Coordinates of C-alpha atoms in Angstrom, one line a residue:
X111 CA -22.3 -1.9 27.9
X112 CA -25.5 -1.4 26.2
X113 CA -26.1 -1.6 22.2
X114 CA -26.7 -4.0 19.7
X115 CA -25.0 -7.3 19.8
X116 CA -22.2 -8.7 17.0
X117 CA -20.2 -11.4 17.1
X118 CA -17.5 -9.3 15.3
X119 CA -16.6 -6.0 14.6
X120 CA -14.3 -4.8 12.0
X121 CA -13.2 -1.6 12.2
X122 CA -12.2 0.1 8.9
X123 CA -13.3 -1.2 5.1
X124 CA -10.2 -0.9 3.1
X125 CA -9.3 -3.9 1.2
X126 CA -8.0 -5.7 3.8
X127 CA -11.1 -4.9 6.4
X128 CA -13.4 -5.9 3.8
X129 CA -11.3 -9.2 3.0
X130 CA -10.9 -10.1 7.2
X131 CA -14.7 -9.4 7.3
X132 CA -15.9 -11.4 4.5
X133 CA -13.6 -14.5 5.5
X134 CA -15.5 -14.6 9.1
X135 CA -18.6 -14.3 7.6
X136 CA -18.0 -17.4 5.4
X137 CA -17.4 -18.7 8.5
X138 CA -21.0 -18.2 9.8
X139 CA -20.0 -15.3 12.0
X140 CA -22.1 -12.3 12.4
X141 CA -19.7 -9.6 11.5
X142 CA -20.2 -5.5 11.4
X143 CA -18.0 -3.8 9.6
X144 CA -18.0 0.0 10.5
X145 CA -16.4 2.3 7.8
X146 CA -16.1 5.9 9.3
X147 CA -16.0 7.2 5.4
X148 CA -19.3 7.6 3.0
X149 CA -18.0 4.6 0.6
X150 CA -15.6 2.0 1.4
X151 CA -11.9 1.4 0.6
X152 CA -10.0 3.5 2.5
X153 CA -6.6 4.0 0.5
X154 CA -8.4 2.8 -2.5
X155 CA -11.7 5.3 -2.4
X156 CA -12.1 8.5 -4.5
X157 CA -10.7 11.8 -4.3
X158 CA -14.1 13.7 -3.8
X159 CA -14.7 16.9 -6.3
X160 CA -11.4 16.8 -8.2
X161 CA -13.5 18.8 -10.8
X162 CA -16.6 18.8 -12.5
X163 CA -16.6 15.7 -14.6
X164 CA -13.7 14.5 -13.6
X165 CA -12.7 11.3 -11.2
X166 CA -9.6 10.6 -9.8
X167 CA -8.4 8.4 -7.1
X168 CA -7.2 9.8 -3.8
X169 CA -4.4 7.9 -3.1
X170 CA -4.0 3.9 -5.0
X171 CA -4.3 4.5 -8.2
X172 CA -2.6 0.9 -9.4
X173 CA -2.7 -2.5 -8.2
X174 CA 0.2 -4.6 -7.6
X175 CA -0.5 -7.6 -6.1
X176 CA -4.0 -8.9 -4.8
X177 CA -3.9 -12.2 -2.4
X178 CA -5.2 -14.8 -4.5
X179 CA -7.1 -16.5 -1.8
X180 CA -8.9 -13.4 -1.1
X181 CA -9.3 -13.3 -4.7
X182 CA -10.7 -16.7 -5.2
X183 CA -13.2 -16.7 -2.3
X184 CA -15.0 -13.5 -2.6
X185 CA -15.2 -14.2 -6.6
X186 CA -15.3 -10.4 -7.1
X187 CA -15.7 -10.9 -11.3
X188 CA -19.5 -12.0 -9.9
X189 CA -19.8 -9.1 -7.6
X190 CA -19.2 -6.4 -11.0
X191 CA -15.5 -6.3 -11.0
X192 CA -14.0 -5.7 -14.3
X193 CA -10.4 -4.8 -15.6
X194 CA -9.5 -2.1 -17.6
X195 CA -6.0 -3.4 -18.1
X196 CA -3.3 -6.0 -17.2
X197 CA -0.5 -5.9 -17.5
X198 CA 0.6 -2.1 -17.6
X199 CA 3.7 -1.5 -18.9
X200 CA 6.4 1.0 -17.4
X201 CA 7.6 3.4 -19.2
X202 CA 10.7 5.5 -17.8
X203 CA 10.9 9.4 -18.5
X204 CA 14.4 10.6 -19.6
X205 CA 16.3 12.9 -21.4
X206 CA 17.7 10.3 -23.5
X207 CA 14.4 9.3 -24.4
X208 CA 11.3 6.6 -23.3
X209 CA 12.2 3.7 -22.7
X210 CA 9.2 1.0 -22.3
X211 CA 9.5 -2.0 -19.5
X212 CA 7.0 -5.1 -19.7
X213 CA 8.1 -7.3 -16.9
X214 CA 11.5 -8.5 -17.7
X215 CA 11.3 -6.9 -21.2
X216 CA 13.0 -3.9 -21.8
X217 CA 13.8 -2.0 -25.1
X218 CA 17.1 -0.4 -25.3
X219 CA 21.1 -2.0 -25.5
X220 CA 20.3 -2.7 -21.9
X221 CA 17.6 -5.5 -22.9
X222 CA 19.6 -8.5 -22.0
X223 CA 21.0 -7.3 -18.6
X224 CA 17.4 -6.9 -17.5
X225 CA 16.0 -9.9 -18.3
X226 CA 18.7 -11.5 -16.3
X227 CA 18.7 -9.7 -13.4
X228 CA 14.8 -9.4 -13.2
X229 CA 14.3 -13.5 -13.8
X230 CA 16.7 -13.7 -10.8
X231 CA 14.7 -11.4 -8.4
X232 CA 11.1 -13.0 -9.8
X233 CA 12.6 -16.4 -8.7
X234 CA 13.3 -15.0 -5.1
X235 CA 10.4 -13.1 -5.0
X236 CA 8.5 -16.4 -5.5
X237 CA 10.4 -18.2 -3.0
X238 CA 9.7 -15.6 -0.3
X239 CA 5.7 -15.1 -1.5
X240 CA 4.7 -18.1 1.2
X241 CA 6.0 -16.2 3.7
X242 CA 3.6 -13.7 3.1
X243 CA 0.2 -16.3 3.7
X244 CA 1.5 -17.5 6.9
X245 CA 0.6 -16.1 10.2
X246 CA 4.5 -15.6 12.1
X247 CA 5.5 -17.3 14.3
X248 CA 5.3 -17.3 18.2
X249 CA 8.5 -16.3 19.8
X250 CA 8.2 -19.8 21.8
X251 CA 8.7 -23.4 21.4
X252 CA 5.1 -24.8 20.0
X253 CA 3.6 -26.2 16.6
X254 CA 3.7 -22.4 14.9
X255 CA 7.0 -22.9 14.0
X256 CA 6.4 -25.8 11.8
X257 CA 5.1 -23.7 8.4
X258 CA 8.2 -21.6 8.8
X259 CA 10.4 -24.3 8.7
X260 CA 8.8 -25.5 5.6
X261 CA 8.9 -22.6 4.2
X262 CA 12.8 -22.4 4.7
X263 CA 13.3 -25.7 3.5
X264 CA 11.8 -24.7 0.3
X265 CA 14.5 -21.8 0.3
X266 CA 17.1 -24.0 0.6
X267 CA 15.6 -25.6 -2.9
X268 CA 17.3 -22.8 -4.7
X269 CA 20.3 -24.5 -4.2
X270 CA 23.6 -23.2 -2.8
X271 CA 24.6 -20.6 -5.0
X272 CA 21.0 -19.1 -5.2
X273 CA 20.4 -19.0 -1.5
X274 CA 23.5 -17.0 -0.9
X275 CA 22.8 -15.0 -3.5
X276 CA 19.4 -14.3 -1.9
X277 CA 20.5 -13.7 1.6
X278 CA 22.7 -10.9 -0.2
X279 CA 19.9 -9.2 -2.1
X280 CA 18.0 -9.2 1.0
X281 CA 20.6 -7.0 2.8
X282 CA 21.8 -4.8 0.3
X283 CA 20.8 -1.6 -0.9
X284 CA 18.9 -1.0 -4.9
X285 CA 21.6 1.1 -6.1
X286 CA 24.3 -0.8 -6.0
X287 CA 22.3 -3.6 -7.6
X288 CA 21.5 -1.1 -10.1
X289 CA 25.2 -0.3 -10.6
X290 CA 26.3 -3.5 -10.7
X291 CA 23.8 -5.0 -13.2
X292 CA 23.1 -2.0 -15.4
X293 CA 24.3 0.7 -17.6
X294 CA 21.4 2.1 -18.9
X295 CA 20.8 5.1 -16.6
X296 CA 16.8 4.9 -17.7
X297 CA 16.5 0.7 -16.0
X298 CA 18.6 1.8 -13.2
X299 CA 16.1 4.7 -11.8
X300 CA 13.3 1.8 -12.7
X301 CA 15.1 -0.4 -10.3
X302 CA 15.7 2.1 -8.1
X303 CA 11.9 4.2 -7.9
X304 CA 10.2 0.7 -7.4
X305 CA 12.6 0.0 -4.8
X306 CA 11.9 3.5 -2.9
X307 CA 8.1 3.7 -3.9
X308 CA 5.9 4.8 -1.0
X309 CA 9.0 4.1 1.7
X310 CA 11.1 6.4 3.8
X311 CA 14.3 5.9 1.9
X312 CA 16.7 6.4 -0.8
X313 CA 18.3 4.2 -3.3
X314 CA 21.1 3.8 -0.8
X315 CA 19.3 3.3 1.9
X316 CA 20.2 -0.1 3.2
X317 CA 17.6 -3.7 2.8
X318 CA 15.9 -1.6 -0.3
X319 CA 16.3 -4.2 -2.7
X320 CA 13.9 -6.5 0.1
X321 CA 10.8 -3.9 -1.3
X322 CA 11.1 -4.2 -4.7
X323 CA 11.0 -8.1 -3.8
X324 CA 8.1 -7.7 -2.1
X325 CA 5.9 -6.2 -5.0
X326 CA 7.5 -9.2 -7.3
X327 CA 6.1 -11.5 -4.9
X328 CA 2.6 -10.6 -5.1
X329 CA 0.1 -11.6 -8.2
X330 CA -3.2 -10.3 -10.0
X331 CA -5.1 -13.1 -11.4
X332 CA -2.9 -15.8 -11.2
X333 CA -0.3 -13.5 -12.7
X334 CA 3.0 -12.8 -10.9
X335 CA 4.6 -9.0 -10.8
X336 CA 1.5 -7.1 -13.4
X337 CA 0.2 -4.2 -12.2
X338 CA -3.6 -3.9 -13.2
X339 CA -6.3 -1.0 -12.9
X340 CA -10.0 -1.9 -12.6
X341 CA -12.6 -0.2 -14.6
X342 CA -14.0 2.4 -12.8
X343 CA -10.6 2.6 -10.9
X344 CA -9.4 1.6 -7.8
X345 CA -13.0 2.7 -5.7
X346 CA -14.5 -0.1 -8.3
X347 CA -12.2 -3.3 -6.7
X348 CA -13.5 -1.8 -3.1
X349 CA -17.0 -1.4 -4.6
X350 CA -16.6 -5.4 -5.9
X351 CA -15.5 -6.4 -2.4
X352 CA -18.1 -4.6 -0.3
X353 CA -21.0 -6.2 -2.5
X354 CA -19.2 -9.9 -1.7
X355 CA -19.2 -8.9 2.0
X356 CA -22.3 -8.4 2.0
X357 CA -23.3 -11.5 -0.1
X358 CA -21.1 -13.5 2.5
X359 CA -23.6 -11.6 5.5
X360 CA -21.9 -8.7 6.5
X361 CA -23.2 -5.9 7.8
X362 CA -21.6 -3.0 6.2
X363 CA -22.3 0.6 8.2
X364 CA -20.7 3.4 6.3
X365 CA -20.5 6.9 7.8
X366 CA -19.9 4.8 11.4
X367 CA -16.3 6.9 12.7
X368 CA -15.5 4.5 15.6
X369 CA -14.5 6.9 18.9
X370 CA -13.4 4.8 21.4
X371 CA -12.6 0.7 21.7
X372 CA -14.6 -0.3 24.9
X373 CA -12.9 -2.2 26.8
X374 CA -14.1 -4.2 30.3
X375 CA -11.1 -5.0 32.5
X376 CA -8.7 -6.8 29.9
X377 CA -11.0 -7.9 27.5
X378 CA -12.8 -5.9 24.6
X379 CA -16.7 -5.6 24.6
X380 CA -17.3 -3.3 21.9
X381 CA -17.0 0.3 20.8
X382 CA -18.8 3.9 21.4
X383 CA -19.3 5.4 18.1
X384 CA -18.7 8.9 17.2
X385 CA -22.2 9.9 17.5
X386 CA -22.9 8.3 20.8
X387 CA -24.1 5.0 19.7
X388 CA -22.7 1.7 21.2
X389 CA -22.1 -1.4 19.9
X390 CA -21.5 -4.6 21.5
X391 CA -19.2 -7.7 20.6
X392 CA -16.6 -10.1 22.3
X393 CA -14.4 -10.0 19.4
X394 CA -13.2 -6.7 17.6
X395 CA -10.5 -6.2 14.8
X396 CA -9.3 -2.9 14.0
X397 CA -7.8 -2.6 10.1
X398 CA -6.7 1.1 10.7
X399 CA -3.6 0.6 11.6
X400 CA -1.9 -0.4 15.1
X401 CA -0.7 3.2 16.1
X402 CA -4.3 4.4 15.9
X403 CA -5.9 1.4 17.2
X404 CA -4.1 0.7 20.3
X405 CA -2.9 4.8 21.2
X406 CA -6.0 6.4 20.3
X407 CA -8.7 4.2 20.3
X408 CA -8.1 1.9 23.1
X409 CA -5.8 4.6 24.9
X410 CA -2.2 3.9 26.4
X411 CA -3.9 3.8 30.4
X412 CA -5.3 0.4 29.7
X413 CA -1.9 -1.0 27.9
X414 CA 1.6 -1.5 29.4
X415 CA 4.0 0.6 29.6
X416 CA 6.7 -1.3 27.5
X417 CA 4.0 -1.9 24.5
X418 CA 3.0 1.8 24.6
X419 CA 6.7 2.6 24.4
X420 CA 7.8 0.3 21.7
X421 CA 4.5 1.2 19.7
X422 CA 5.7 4.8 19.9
X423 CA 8.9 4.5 18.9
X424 CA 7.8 2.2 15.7
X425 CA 9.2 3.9 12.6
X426 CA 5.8 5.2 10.5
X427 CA 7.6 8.0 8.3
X428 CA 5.3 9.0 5.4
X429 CA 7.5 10.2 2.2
X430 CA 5.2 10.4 -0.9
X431 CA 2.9 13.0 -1.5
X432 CA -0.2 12.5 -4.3
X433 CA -1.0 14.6 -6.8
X434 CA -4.0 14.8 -8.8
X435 CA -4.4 17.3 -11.8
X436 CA -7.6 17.5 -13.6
X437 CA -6.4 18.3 -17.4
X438 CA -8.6 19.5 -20.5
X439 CA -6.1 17.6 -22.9
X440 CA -3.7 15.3 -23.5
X441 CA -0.7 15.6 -22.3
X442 CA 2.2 14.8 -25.2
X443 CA 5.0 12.7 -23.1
X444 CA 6.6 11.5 -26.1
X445 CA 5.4 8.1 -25.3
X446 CA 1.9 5.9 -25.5
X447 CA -0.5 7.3 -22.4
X448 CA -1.6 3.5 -21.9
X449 CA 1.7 3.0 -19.1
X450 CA 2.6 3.8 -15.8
X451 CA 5.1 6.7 -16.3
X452 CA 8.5 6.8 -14.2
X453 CA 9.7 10.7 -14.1
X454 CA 13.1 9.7 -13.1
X455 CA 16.7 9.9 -15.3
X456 CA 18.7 8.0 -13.9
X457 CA 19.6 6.5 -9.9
X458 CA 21.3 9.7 -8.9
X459 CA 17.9 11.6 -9.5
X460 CA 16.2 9.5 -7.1
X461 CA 18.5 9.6 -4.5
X462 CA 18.7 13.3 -4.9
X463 CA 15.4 13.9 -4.3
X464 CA 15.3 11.8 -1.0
X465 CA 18.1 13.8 0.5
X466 CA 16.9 17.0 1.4
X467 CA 13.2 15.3 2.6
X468 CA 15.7 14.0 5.5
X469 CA 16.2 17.2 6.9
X470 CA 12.7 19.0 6.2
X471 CA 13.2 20.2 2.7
X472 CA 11.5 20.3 -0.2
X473 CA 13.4 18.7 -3.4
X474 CA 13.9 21.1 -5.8
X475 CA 13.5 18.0 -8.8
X476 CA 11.4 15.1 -7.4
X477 CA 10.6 12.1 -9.2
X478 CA 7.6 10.3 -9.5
X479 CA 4.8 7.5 -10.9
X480 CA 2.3 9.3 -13.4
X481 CA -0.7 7.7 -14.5
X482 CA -3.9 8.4 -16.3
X483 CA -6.0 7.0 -15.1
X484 CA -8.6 8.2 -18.2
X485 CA -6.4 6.9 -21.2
X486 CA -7.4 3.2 -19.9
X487 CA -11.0 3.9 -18.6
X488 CA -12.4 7.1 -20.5
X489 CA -15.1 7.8 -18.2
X490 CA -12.7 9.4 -15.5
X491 CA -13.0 12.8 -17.5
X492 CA -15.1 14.5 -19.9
X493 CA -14.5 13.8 -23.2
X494 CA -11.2 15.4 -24.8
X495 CA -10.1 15.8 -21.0
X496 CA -8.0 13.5 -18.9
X497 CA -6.8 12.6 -15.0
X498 CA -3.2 12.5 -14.5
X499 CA -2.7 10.9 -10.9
X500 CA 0.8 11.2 -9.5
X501 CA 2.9 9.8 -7.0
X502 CA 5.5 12.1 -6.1
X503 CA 9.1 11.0 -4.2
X504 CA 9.7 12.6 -1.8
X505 CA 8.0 15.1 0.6
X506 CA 8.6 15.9 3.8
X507 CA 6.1 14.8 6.8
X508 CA 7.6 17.7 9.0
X509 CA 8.6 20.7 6.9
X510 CA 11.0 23.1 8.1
X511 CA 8.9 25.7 6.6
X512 CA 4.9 26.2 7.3
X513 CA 2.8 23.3 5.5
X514 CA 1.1 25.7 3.3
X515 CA 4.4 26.6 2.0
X516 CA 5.7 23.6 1.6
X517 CA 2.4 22.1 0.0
X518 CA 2.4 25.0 -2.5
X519 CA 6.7 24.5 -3.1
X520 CA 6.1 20.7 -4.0
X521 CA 2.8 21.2 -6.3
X522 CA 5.3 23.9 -7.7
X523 CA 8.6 21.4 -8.1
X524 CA 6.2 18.9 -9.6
X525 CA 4.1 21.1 -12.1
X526 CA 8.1 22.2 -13.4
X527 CA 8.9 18.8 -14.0
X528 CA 5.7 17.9 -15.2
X529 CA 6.5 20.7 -17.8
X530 CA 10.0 19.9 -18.9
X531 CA 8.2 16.6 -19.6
X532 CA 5.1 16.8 -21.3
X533 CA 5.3 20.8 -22.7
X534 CA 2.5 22.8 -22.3
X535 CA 0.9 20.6 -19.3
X536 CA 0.7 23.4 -17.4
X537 CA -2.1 25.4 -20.0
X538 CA -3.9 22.4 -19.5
X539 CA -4.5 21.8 -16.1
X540 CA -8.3 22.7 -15.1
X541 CA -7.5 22.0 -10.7
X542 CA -4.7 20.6 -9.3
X543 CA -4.8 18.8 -6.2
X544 CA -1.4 18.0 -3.7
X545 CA -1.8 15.5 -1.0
X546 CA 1.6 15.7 1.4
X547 CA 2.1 12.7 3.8
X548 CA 0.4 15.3 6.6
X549 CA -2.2 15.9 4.6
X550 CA -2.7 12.1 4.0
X551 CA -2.3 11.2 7.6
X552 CA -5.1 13.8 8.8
X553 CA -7.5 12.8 5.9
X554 CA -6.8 8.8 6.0
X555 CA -5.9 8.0 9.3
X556 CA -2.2 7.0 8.6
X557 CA 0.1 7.4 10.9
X558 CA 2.8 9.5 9.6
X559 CA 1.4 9.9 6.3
X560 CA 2.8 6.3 5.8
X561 CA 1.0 4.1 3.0
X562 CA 1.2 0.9 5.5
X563 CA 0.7 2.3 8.8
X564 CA 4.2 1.7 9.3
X565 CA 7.1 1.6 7.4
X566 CA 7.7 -1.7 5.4
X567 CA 11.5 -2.0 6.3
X568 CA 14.0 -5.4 7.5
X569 CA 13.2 -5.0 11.3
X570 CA 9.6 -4.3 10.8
X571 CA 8.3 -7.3 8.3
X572 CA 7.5 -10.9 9.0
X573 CA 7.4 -11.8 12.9
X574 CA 8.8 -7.9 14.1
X575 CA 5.4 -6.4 12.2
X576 CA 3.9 -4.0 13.6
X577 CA 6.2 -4.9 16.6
X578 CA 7.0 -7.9 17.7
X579 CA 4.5 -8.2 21.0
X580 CA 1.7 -7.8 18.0
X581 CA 3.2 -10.0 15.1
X582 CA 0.5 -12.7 15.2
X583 CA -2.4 -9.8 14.9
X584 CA -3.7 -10.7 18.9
X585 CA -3.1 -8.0 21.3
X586 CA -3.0 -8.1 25.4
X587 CA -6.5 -7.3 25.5
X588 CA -8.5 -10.3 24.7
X589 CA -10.7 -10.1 22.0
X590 CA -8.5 -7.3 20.1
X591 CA -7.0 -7.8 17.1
X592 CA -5.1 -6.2 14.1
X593 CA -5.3 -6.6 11.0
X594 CA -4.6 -3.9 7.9
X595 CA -1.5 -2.6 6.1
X596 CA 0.4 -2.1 9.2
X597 CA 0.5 -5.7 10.0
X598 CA 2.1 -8.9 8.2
X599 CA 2.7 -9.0 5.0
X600 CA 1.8 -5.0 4.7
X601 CA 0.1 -3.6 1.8
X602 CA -3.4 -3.1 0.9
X603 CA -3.5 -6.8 -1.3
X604 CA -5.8 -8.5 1.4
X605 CA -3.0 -10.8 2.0
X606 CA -3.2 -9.5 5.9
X607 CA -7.1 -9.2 6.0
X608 CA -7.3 -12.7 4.7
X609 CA -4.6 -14.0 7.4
X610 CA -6.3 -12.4 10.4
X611 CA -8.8 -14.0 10.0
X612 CA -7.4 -16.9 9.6
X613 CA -5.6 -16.4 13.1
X614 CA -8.9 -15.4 14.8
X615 CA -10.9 -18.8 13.4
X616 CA -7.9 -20.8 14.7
X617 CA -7.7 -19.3 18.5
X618 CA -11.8 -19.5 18.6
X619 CA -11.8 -23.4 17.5

């Protein structure tokens, strides 16, 4: 085909694009990094024209976990990252009043019960966070076997009583751990929202405790389990890591919506553009998640019959919608704005919201993650005013009713509980903004609506993610890759940026 010549294309500059890209470049390859979006960061760019003044994210507002060797090589502090906080505290909504979480600190009679149960998890967490750096395994009998071994053996370290303990938690479902370990209704709908957040599932859904393990696993900084917010929000971290791709020699095209994966027999040599134009390389790795990449971009006439099956079938059930409310005041919570807010009373609450998302339905009292994003970093709003960004549990991808109703029913189920919460919100609000996982899988390119291009569940993690004829990022078509939030480890931390990479540099020495 004709166009200019790359060694590498990346398609897609979300955190993990931008970390994939950067890594190669270090490498002394000449990479292109296409971003069909005016700025970079896919999941973690702006919502454009909230309001006049006023800046909010579109979807990542927080960040849990960022892959610390993604963290140490593009040395983003030198690129203009800053934090505007570490280290947020949760705070839980509830009848029976706040009650304030800071890692395994908790107020309330309930105190001691936490601290136990969450130095347990944080222990398993970090005996599972290798997993996470490694490329899986092959389903064969060669050398990539060995790190996982390893890896087990330092499982086994636990000791006896640990590791069956762990092999437990990993199978069971958050609220019967909640029920088990806790009385205070407030710490069990913690447990039990950060075990659900951004998956298709309830409390009693079964492997949920395995999530909540996952966010434990990750770290900001060097610090294990602390959610952080940039200055300048989350566009600001992809900001930081577009200006280190480009110090590492990458060349960043924004605005550049890839049409088509060009493919020359059963090997990739480049892609057609959106506009017409062409580009040529013998290596390209698409961060926008498998579903896309290999059904619509590549096409399912140039892939088997069994893959295109399998990739069909792969559960990718979006069940959080995002709302965005641009206020003139601050709202009164009863509690210190400088926290990540769970609206949730108790376990039951959450489960009760998933319910009736199974069968199309709008919950008549979701729950949900607030944050303000303009109590930590003033300059998202005017002055006096403030952003209140919201993830809300759960919405329905397929609504029995037209979208438009549905959309307006959940801004409408939120804004009431907003209101029983925080009193006079609604007098406040200047625009309000609802994002329901359609909405986010027509805007961002996710399939389902889903936050990791596929649902982060037991038979979809480690060597079965996306699927397992794709678990070590390659794909029958030579020169192909994966890489993003809908492959291994999941997420949007760079973890599975960094790792393809990795993979590609390895299979190319």
């Amino acid at each position: 085909m004709p166009g200019r010549f790359s060694d590498i294309i990346v398609i897609g500059a979300g955190p993990n694009g931008l970390a994939c890209a950067t890594r190669l470049a270090q490498k002394g390859r000449r990479v292109t990094l296409l971003e069909a979006e005016a700025a970079p960061g896919g999941g973690a760019r702006a919502l454009p024209d909230l309001a006049p003044g006023y800046r909010s994210p579109a979807l990542a507002h927080l960040i849990w976990q960022f892959d610390p060797r993604a963290e140490a090589a593009m040395d983003l502090s030198r690129h203009g990252l800053e934090w505007a906080a570490q280290g947020i505290p949760t705070t839980v909504l509830s009848p029976d009043g706040p009650l304030t979480i800071r890692g395994g600190l908790a107020e309330g009679p309930d105190a001691g019960a936490w601290a136990t149960l969450y130095q347990r998890m944080l222990c398993f967490a970090g005996a599972l966070e290798p997993f996470r750096r490694m490329t899986p395994p092959r389903l064969a009998k060669d050398n990539s076997w060995g790190q996982l071994a390893k890896n087990l053996l330092k499982l086994r370290a636990l000791g006896t009583h640990d590791f069956r303990e762990l092999l437990r938690v990993l199978l069971i479902n958050a609220h019967d751990v909640a029920q088990d370990e806790l009385t205070d209704p407030r710490l069990r709908a913690a447990l039990c929202f950060d075990a659900t957040l951004g998956a298709w599932a309830g409390p009693r859904s079964p492997n949920t405790l395995i999530l909540w393990l996952d966010r434990l696993a990750g770290q900001i900084g060097g610090q294990r389990a602390s959610l952080g917010m940039p200055k300048g929000g989350m566009p600001a971290l992809a900001a930081a890591m577009a200006r280190a791709a480009e110090a590492a020699g990458v060349t960043l095209r924004q605005g550049a919506r890839v049409a088509r994966i060009v493919t020359d027999g059963e090997r990739v040599s480049g892609v057609t553009l959106a506009d017409g134009g062409e580009l040529r390389a013998d290596l390209v790795i698409s961060a926008i998640g498998p579903k896309s990449t290999l059904l619509d971009l590549v096409g399912p006439r140039a892939l088997d019959a069994g893959l295109v099956t399998r990739l069909r079938h792969q559960k990718s059930r979006g069940g959080a919608a995002k709302l965005h409310l641009a206020l003139s005041a601050a709202p009164d919570f009863g509690t210190d704005l400088h926290a990540r807010m769970i609206l949730a009373g108790d376990e039951h609450e959450v489960e009760s919201a998933f319910n009736p998302v199974k069968y199309g339905e709008v919950p008549e009292r979701p729950v949900m993650e607030i944050l303000l994003p303009s109590a930590f970093d003033p300059g998202h709003a005017p002055e006096g005013g403030h952003v209140l960004s919201a993830t809300v549990q759960f919405a329905p991808h397929d609504p029995k009713i037209g979208r438009d109703e549905a959309r307006a029913a959940m801004l409408e189920a939120s804004l009431a509980r907003l209101e029983a919460a925080a009193p006079g919100i609604r007098r406040m609000i200047v625009r309000a903004d609802l994002l329901m996982p359609y909405d986010i899988e027509r805007q961002f390119g996710m399939a389902g609506g889903n936050w990791h291009h596929g649902e982060l569940t037991v038979e979809q993690m480690l060597f079965l993610r996306p699927i397992p004829q794709l678990s070590r990022y390659a794909t029958p078509i030579r020169g192909l890759w994966l890489t993003g939030a809908g492959t291994h480890p999941g997420g949007m931390s760079g973890a599975a940026g960094w790792n393809t990479a990795g993979a590609v540099l390895e299979a190319r020495q």
